[in-house]
CSV table of C-alpha atoms and ligand atoms in Angstrom, one decimal:
chain,number,residue,atom,x,y,z
I,6,MET,CA,-5.8,-20.5,-12.1
I,7,VAL,CA,-7.6,-17.7,-10.4
I,8,GLN,CA,-7.1,-17.3,-6.6
I,9,LEU,CA,-9.9,-15.6,-4.7
I,10,ILE,CA,-8.7,-13.0,-2.2
I,11,PRO,CA,-10.8,-12.1,0.9
I,12,GLU,CA,-11.9,-8.5,1.3
I,13,ILE,CA,-12.0,-6.0,4.1
I,14,THR,CA,-14.3,-2.9,4.3
I,15,LEU,CA,-12.8,0.5,4.9
I,16,ASN,CA,-14.5,3.1,7.2
I,17,ASP,CA,-16.2,4.7,4.1
I,18,GLY,CA,-17.7,1.4,2.9
I,19,LEU,CA,-15.2,0.6,0.1
I,20,LYS,CA,-14.2,-3.0,0.0
I,21,LEU,CA,-10.6,-3.9,-0.7
I,22,PRO,CA,-8.9,-7.2,-1.2
I,23,VAL,CA,-6.4,-8.0,1.6
I,24,ILE,CA,-3.6,-8.4,-1.0
I,25,GLY,CA,-2.9,-6.1,-3.8
I,26,LEU,CA,-0.1,-5.7,-6.3
I,27,GLY,CA,2.8,-3.3,-5.6
I,28,THR,CA,4.0,-1.7,-8.8
I,29,TYR,CA,7.1,0.4,-7.9
I,30,LYS,CA,9.5,-0.2,-10.9
I,31,LEU,CA,6.8,-1.9,-13.0
I,32,LYS,CA,6.7,0.3,-16.1
I,33,GLY,CA,6.4,0.3,-19.9
I,34,LYS,CA,5.5,-2.8,-21.9
I,35,GLU,CA,6.9,-5.3,-19.4
I,36,GLY,CA,5.1,-3.5,-16.6
I,37,VAL,CA,1.8,-3.7,-18.5
I,38,ASN,CA,2.3,-7.5,-19.1
I,39,SER,CA,3.2,-8.0,-15.4
I,40,ILE,CA,0.1,-6.2,-14.2
I,41,ILE,CA,-2.1,-8.1,-16.7
I,42,SER,CA,-0.7,-11.4,-15.5
I,43,ALA,CA,-1.4,-10.4,-11.9
I,44,VAL,CA,-5.0,-9.6,-12.7
I,45,GLU,CA,-5.3,-13.0,-14.5
I,46,SER,CA,-4.1,-14.7,-11.3
I,47,GLY,CA,-6.8,-12.9,-9.2
I,48,TYR,CA,-5.3,-9.5,-8.1
I,49,ARG,CA,-7.9,-6.7,-8.2
I,50,LEU,CA,-6.1,-4.0,-6.1
I,51,ILE,CA,-3.2,-2.3,-7.9
I,52,ASP,CA,-1.0,0.2,-6.1
I,53,SER,CA,0.8,3.0,-7.9
I,54,ALA,CA,1.9,6.6,-7.4
I,55,TYR,CA,2.5,9.8,-9.4
I,56,ASN,CA,6.1,9.5,-8.4
I,57,TYR,CA,6.5,5.9,-9.8
I,58,GLU,CA,5.8,7.4,-13.2
I,59,ASN,CA,3.7,4.4,-14.1
I,60,GLU,CA,0.2,5.7,-14.0
I,61,GLY,CA,0.2,5.3,-17.8
I,62,THR,CA,1.3,1.7,-17.5
I,63,ILE,CA,-1.5,1.0,-15.0
I,64,GLY,CA,-4.1,2.6,-17.2
I,65,GLU,CA,-3.0,0.6,-20.2
I,66,ALA,CA,-3.1,-2.6,-18.2
I,67,VAL,CA,-6.6,-1.8,-17.0
I,68,ARG,CA,-7.8,-1.3,-20.6
I,69,ARG,CA,-6.1,-4.4,-21.9
I,70,SER,CA,-7.1,-6.7,-19.1
I,71,ALA,CA,-10.2,-9.0,-19.6
I,72,VAL,CA,-11.5,-7.9,-16.2
I,73,PRO,CA,-14.0,-4.9,-16.3
I,74,ARG,CA,-12.7,-1.6,-14.9
I,75,GLU,CA,-15.4,-1.6,-12.2
I,76,GLU,CA,-13.9,-4.8,-10.7
I,77,LEU,CA,-10.5,-3.3,-10.3
I,78,LEU,CA,-9.3,-1.1,-7.5
I,79,ILE,CA,-6.7,1.4,-8.6
I,80,THR,CA,-4.6,3.5,-6.3
I,81,SER,CA,-2.4,6.5,-6.9
I,82,LYS,CA,-0.6,9.0,-4.6
I,83,LEU,CA,0.0,12.7,-4.4
I,84,PRO,CA,3.7,13.7,-4.3
I,85,GLY,CA,5.1,16.1,-1.8
I,86,ARG,CA,6.0,18.8,-4.4
I,87,TYR,CA,2.4,19.2,-5.3
I,88,GLN,CA,1.1,19.4,-1.7
I,89,THR,CA,-0.7,22.7,-1.8
I,90,TYR,CA,-4.5,23.0,-2.3
I,91,GLU,CA,-4.2,24.3,-5.9
I,92,LYS,CA,-1.4,22.0,-7.0
I,93,ALA,CA,-3.2,19.0,-5.5
I,94,VAL,CA,-6.4,19.8,-7.4
I,95,THR,CA,-4.5,19.8,-10.7
I,96,THR,CA,-2.3,16.8,-9.8
I,97,ILE,CA,-5.3,14.6,-9.2
I,98,GLN,CA,-6.6,15.6,-12.7
I,99,GLU,CA,-3.1,15.0,-14.2
I,100,SER,CA,-2.9,11.6,-12.5
I,101,LEU,CA,-6.2,10.7,-14.2
I,102,TYR,CA,-5.1,12.0,-17.6
I,103,ARG,CA,-1.9,10.0,-17.3
I,104,ALA,CA,-3.8,6.8,-16.6
I,105,ASN,CA,-6.6,7.8,-19.0
I,106,LEU,CA,-9.1,6.7,-16.3
I,107,ASP,CA,-12.2,8.5,-15.2
I,108,TYR,CA,-11.7,7.9,-11.5
I,109,TYR,CA,-9.2,6.4,-8.9
I,110,ASP,CA,-10.6,4.0,-6.3
I,111,LEU,CA,-8.1,5.2,-3.8
I,112,TYR,CA,-5.9,8.3,-3.8
I,113,LEU,CA,-3.4,8.8,-1.0
I,114,ILE,CA,-1.1,11.7,0.2
I,115,HIS,CA,2.3,10.0,-0.3
I,116,TRP,CA,4.2,11.5,2.7
I,117,PRO,CA,3.2,14.0,5.4
I,118,ASN,CA,6.3,16.1,4.9
I,119,PRO,CA,5.7,17.8,8.3
I,120,LYS,CA,8.4,20.5,7.9
I,121,GLN,CA,6.6,21.6,4.7
I,122,ASP,CA,3.3,21.5,6.7
I,123,THR,CA,0.9,21.7,3.8
I,124,TYR,CA,-0.7,18.3,4.1
I,125,VAL,CA,-4.0,19.7,5.6
I,126,GLU,CA,-4.7,21.9,2.5
I,127,ALA,CA,-3.7,19.0,0.2
I,128,TRP,CA,-6.2,16.8,2.1
I,129,GLN,CA,-8.9,19.4,1.4
I,130,ALA,CA,-8.3,18.9,-2.3
I,131,LEU,CA,-8.7,15.1,-1.9
I,132,ILE,CA,-12.0,15.6,0.0
I,133,GLU,CA,-13.3,17.7,-2.9
I,134,ALA,CA,-12.1,15.3,-5.5
I,135,LYS,CA,-14.0,12.6,-3.7
I,136,LYS,CA,-17.2,14.7,-3.6
I,137,SER,CA,-16.9,15.3,-7.3
I,138,GLY,CA,-16.5,11.6,-8.1
I,139,LEU,CA,-12.8,11.6,-9.2
I,140,ILE,CA,-11.8,9.4,-6.3
I,141,ARG,CA,-13.9,6.8,-4.4
I,142,SER,CA,-11.8,6.7,-1.2
I,143,ILE,CA,-9.2,9.0,0.2
I,144,GLY,CA,-6.3,8.1,2.5
I,145,VAL,CA,-2.7,8.7,3.4
I,146,CYS,CA,0.7,7.0,3.6
I,147,ASN,CA,3.3,7.3,6.3
I,148,PHE,CA,1.2,9.5,8.5
I,149,LEU,CA,1.8,9.5,12.2
I,150,PRO,CA,-1.3,9.6,14.6
I,151,GLU,CA,-0.7,13.4,15.2
I,152,HIS,CA,-0.9,14.1,11.5
I,153,MET,CA,-4.2,12.1,11.1
I,154,GLU,CA,-5.6,13.8,14.2
I,155,ARG,CA,-5.0,17.2,12.6
I,156,LEU,CA,-6.7,16.1,9.3
I,157,GLU,CA,-9.8,15.1,11.2
I,158,LYS,CA,-9.8,18.1,13.5
I,159,GLU,CA,-9.3,20.7,10.8
I,160,THR,CA,-11.4,19.2,8.0
I,161,GLY,CA,-13.8,16.8,9.7
I,162,ALA,CA,-12.7,13.9,7.4
I,163,LYS,CA,-10.5,11.1,8.5
I,164,PRO,CA,-8.5,8.9,6.1
I,165,SER,CA,-9.9,5.4,5.1
I,166,ILE,CA,-6.4,3.9,5.1
I,167,ASN,CA,-2.8,4.6,6.1
I,168,GLN,CA,-0.2,2.9,3.9
I,169,ILE,CA,3.0,2.4,6.1
I,170,GLU,CA,6.3,0.5,6.0
I,171,LEU,CA,5.4,-2.8,7.7
I,172,HIS,CA,7.3,-6.2,7.6
I,173,PRO,CA,8.7,-8.6,10.1
I,174,PHE,CA,11.7,-6.3,10.9
I,175,PHE,CA,9.4,-3.4,11.5
I,176,ASN,CA,6.0,-4.6,12.8
I,177,GLN,CA,4.5,-1.2,13.7
I,178,ALA,CA,2.6,-2.6,16.7
I,179,THR,CA,1.9,0.9,18.2
I,180,GLN,CA,0.8,2.5,15.0
I,181,ARG,CA,-1.4,-0.5,14.1
I,182,LYS,CA,-3.1,-0.4,17.5
I,183,TRP,CA,-3.8,3.3,17.0
I,184,HIS,CA,-5.3,2.6,13.5
I,185,GLU,CA,-7.5,-0.1,15.0
I,186,GLU,CA,-8.8,2.2,17.8
I,187,ASN,CA,-9.5,4.9,15.2
I,188,ASN,CA,-11.1,2.7,12.5
I,189,ILE,CA,-8.4,3.4,9.9
I,190,SER,CA,-7.2,0.4,7.9
I,191,THR,CA,-3.5,-0.5,7.7
I,192,GLU,CA,-1.9,-1.2,4.4
I,193,SER,CA,1.7,-2.6,4.4
I,194,TRP,CA,4.3,-1.2,2.0
I,195,SER,CA,7.4,-3.3,1.3
I,196,PRO,CA,5.6,-6.2,3.0
I,197,LEU,CA,8.4,-8.5,2.0
I,198,ALA,CA,11.1,-6.0,3.2
I,199,ARG,CA,12.1,-6.1,-0.5
I,200,ALA,CA,13.1,-9.7,-0.2
I,201,ASN,CA,16.5,-9.0,1.2
I,202,GLN,CA,17.7,-10.3,4.6
I,203,VAL,CA,14.3,-11.4,5.7
I,204,PHE,CA,14.5,-14.2,3.1
I,205,GLN,CA,17.6,-15.5,4.9
I,206,ASN,CA,16.0,-15.5,8.3
I,207,ASP,CA,16.2,-18.9,10.1
I,208,THR,CA,13.0,-18.3,12.2
I,209,ILE,CA,10.8,-17.6,9.2
I,210,GLN,CA,12.5,-20.4,7.2
I,211,LYS,CA,11.7,-22.9,10.0
I,212,ILE,CA,8.0,-21.9,10.0
I,213,ALA,CA,7.9,-22.1,6.2
I,214,ASP,CA,9.4,-25.6,6.3
I,215,ASP,CA,6.9,-26.7,9.0
I,216,HIS,CA,3.9,-25.5,6.8
I,217,ASN,CA,5.5,-26.6,3.5
I,218,LYS,CA,5.1,-23.0,2.3
I,219,SER,CA,7.6,-20.4,1.0
I,220,ILE,CA,9.1,-17.6,3.1
I,221,SER,CA,7.1,-15.1,1.1
I,222,GLN,CA,3.8,-17.0,1.8
I,223,ILE,CA,4.6,-17.1,5.6
I,224,ILE,CA,5.3,-13.3,5.7
I,225,LEU,CA,2.1,-12.5,3.7
I,226,ARG,CA,0.0,-14.7,5.9
I,227,TRP,CA,1.4,-12.9,8.9
I,228,HIS,CA,0.3,-9.6,7.4
I,229,TYR,CA,-3.2,-11.0,6.8
I,230,GLN,CA,-3.5,-12.3,10.3
I,231,LEU,CA,-2.4,-8.9,11.7
I,232,GLY,CA,-5.3,-7.5,9.8
I,233,ALA,CA,-3.2,-5.5,7.3
I,234,ILE,CA,-3.7,-5.2,3.6
I,235,SER,CA,-0.4,-6.0,1.9
I,236,ILE,CA,0.8,-5.0,-1.6
I,237,PRO,CA,3.8,-7.2,-2.5
I,238,LYS,CA,5.4,-6.2,-5.8
I,239,SER,CA,6.4,-9.0,-8.2
I,240,SER,CA,7.1,-8.9,-11.9
I,241,SER,CA,7.0,-12.7,-12.2
I,242,PRO,CA,3.6,-14.4,-12.8
I,243,ALA,CA,4.7,-17.4,-10.8
I,244,ARG,CA,5.7,-15.3,-7.7
I,245,GLN,CA,2.6,-13.2,-8.1
I,246,LEU,CA,0.4,-16.4,-7.8
I,247,GLU,CA,2.6,-17.7,-5.0
I,248,ASN,CA,2.0,-14.4,-3.0
I,249,ILE,CA,-1.8,-14.7,-3.1
I,250,SER,CA,-1.9,-18.5,-2.4
I,251,ILE,CA,-2.0,-18.1,1.4
I,252,PHE,CA,-5.6,-18.8,2.3
I,253,ASP,CA,-5.3,-22.6,2.9
I,254,PHE,CA,-3.3,-22.6,6.1
I,255,SER,CA,-2.9,-20.5,9.2
I,256,LEU,CA,-0.2,-19.5,11.7
I,257,ASN,CA,-0.7,-20.2,15.3
I,258,ASP,CA,-0.2,-17.5,18.1
I,259,THR,CA,3.4,-18.7,18.8
I,260,GLU,CA,4.4,-18.5,15.1
I,261,MET,CA,2.8,-15.0,14.8
I,262,SER,CA,4.7,-13.9,17.9
I,263,MET,CA,8.0,-15.3,16.7
I,264,ILE,CA,7.7,-13.4,13.4
I,265,SER,CA,6.6,-10.2,15.2
I,266,GLY,CA,9.5,-10.7,17.5
I,267,LEU,CA,12.0,-10.1,14.7
I,268,THR,CA,11.2,-6.4,14.8
I,269,ARG,CA,14.1,-4.1,15.8
I,270,PRO,CA,14.0,-0.3,16.5
I,271,ASP,CA,16.3,0.2,13.5
I,272,GLY,CA,14.4,-2.3,11.3
I,273,ARG,CA,13.2,0.3,8.7
I,274,ILE,CA,14.6,-0.5,5.2
I,275,ASN,CA,16.0,3.1,4.6
I,276,ASN,CA,15.5,4.8,8.0
I,277,GLN,CA,12.6,6.8,6.6
I,278,ASP,CA,11.0,8.1,9.8
I,279,PRO,CA,7.9,10.1,8.8
I,280,ALA,CA,8.5,12.5,11.7
I,281,PHE,CA,11.6,13.8,9.9
I,282,TYR,CA,11.9,12.3,6.4
I,283,GLU,CA,10.5,14.2,3.5
I,284,GLU,CA,9.8,13.1,0.0
I,285,PHE,CA,9.0,15.4,-2.9
E,10,NAP,N1,3.7,4.6,0.3
E,10,NAP,C1,5.0,4.5,0.2
E,10,NAP,O1,5.8,5.4,0.7
E,10,NAP,C2,5.7,3.3,-0.4
E,10,NAP,C3,7.0,3.0,-0.2
E,10,NAP,C4,7.5,1.9,-0.8
E,10,NAP,C5,6.7,1.0,-1.5
E,10,NAP,N2,5.4,1.3,-1.7
E,10,NAP,C6,4.5,0.4,-2.5
E,10,NAP,O2,4.6,-0.9,-1.9
E,10,NAP,C7,4.9,-1.9,-2.9
E,10,NAP,C8,5.7,-3.1,-2.3
E,10,NAP,O3,6.9,-2.7,-1.8
E,10,NAP,P1,8.3,-2.9,-2.5
E,10,NAP,O4,8.2,-3.0,-4.0
E,10,NAP,O5,9.2,-1.8,-2.0
E,10,NAP,O6,8.9,-4.3,-1.8
E,10,NAP,P2,8.3,-5.7,-1.6
E,10,NAP,O7,7.0,-5.9,-2.2
E,10,NAP,O8,8.5,-6.0,-0.1
E,10,NAP,O9,9.4,-6.6,-2.3
E,10,NAP,C9,9.5,-6.6,-3.7
E,10,NAP,C10,10.7,-7.5,-4.1
E,10,NAP,O10,10.4,-8.9,-3.7
E,10,NAP,C11,10.6,-9.7,-4.7
E,10,NAP,N3,9.6,-10.8,-4.6
E,10,NAP,C12,8.2,-10.7,-4.6
E,10,NAP,N4,7.6,-11.8,-4.4
E,10,NAP,C13,8.6,-12.7,-4.2
E,10,NAP,C14,8.6,-14.1,-3.9
E,10,NAP,N5,7.5,-14.8,-3.8
E,10,NAP,N6,9.8,-14.8,-3.7
E,10,NAP,C15,11.0,-14.1,-3.8
E,10,NAP,N7,11.0,-12.7,-4.1
E,10,NAP,C16,9.9,-12.1,-4.3
E,10,NAP,C17,10.4,-8.9,-6.0
E,10,NAP,O11,11.1,-9.4,-7.1
E,10,NAP,P3,10.4,-9.8,-8.5
E,10,NAP,O12,9.7,-8.6,-9.0
E,10,NAP,O13,11.5,-10.3,-9.3
E,10,NAP,O14,9.5,-11.0,-8.1
E,10,NAP,C18,11.0,-7.6,-5.5
E,10,NAP,O15,12.4,-7.6,-5.7
E,10,NAP,C19,5.7,-1.0,-3.9
E,10,NAP,O16,5.8,-1.7,-5.1
E,10,NAP,C20,4.8,0.2,-3.9
E,10,NAP,O17,3.7,0.0,-4.7
E,10,NAP,C21,4.9,2.4,-1.1
């Protein structure tokens, strides 16, 4: 069964499905099989990163899948340790060699690492890779408004998308509003909060029972109605299909507010505040 996933249009015109597959920890032969099963269910957007060490797995799945390359949207990310102009240029090439692909649809700076303060020169390398056809759309992850303002001010180019931690325990209301006002799409990482305590939450369970849906479907519908693209990771074909089967019901305003109301200031999974946290 193939599930059709609605699309949204980024500020540079690229269309992305509102749900993609997260692939952190999907590697090797099992990872390839999981990604192929997701594509068979209807996933077209696949998230990955240089640091997940699975760009090779993604490329192999792309080649073995029955869906043509042009219909798939493949993402990778630049790690902090290669965040200078020269290193970023080579790393984008290396990412493509690892996947054995000619281009990425989306390439993101993985973390701003503000103490290192080299994200603007790395951004310049992404801009040039886009111009030369190696990347179709360029964006960032975990960037705060001040970081994105600097990118635009110093290079004239703003990101198409910002991939941020977003789930019921951390709803990112202020950051999402800023994205909306600045025409930058929001993409939710760990949209299911890694299926830990959120899956034991009574409020979400009650809403799930009322709709005869799973907890995961309620949470992913909440992301969709917030206007965010989510990238839930699952290795299981059944859970992958469950996670994209959310387009035959809707949450009312009260239900949306109840889920958003679960947010806490300390709701981040690992306390990774991009103002301070650095990842290399
Ligand atoms: N940019 C960044 O800094 C950043 C940071 C973190 C993550 N990411 C990206 O975001 C993606 C998603 O985040 P994540 O992997 O951290 O967490 P997640 O997608 O919130 O949760 C994944 C966990 O949920 C389980 N799961 C999935 N669907 C389920 C369902 N229907 N019912 C029950 N359990 C279910 C999965 O187990 P099974 O596999 O066994 O189904 C897995 O253990 C990552 O894979 C990665 O691509 C980006």
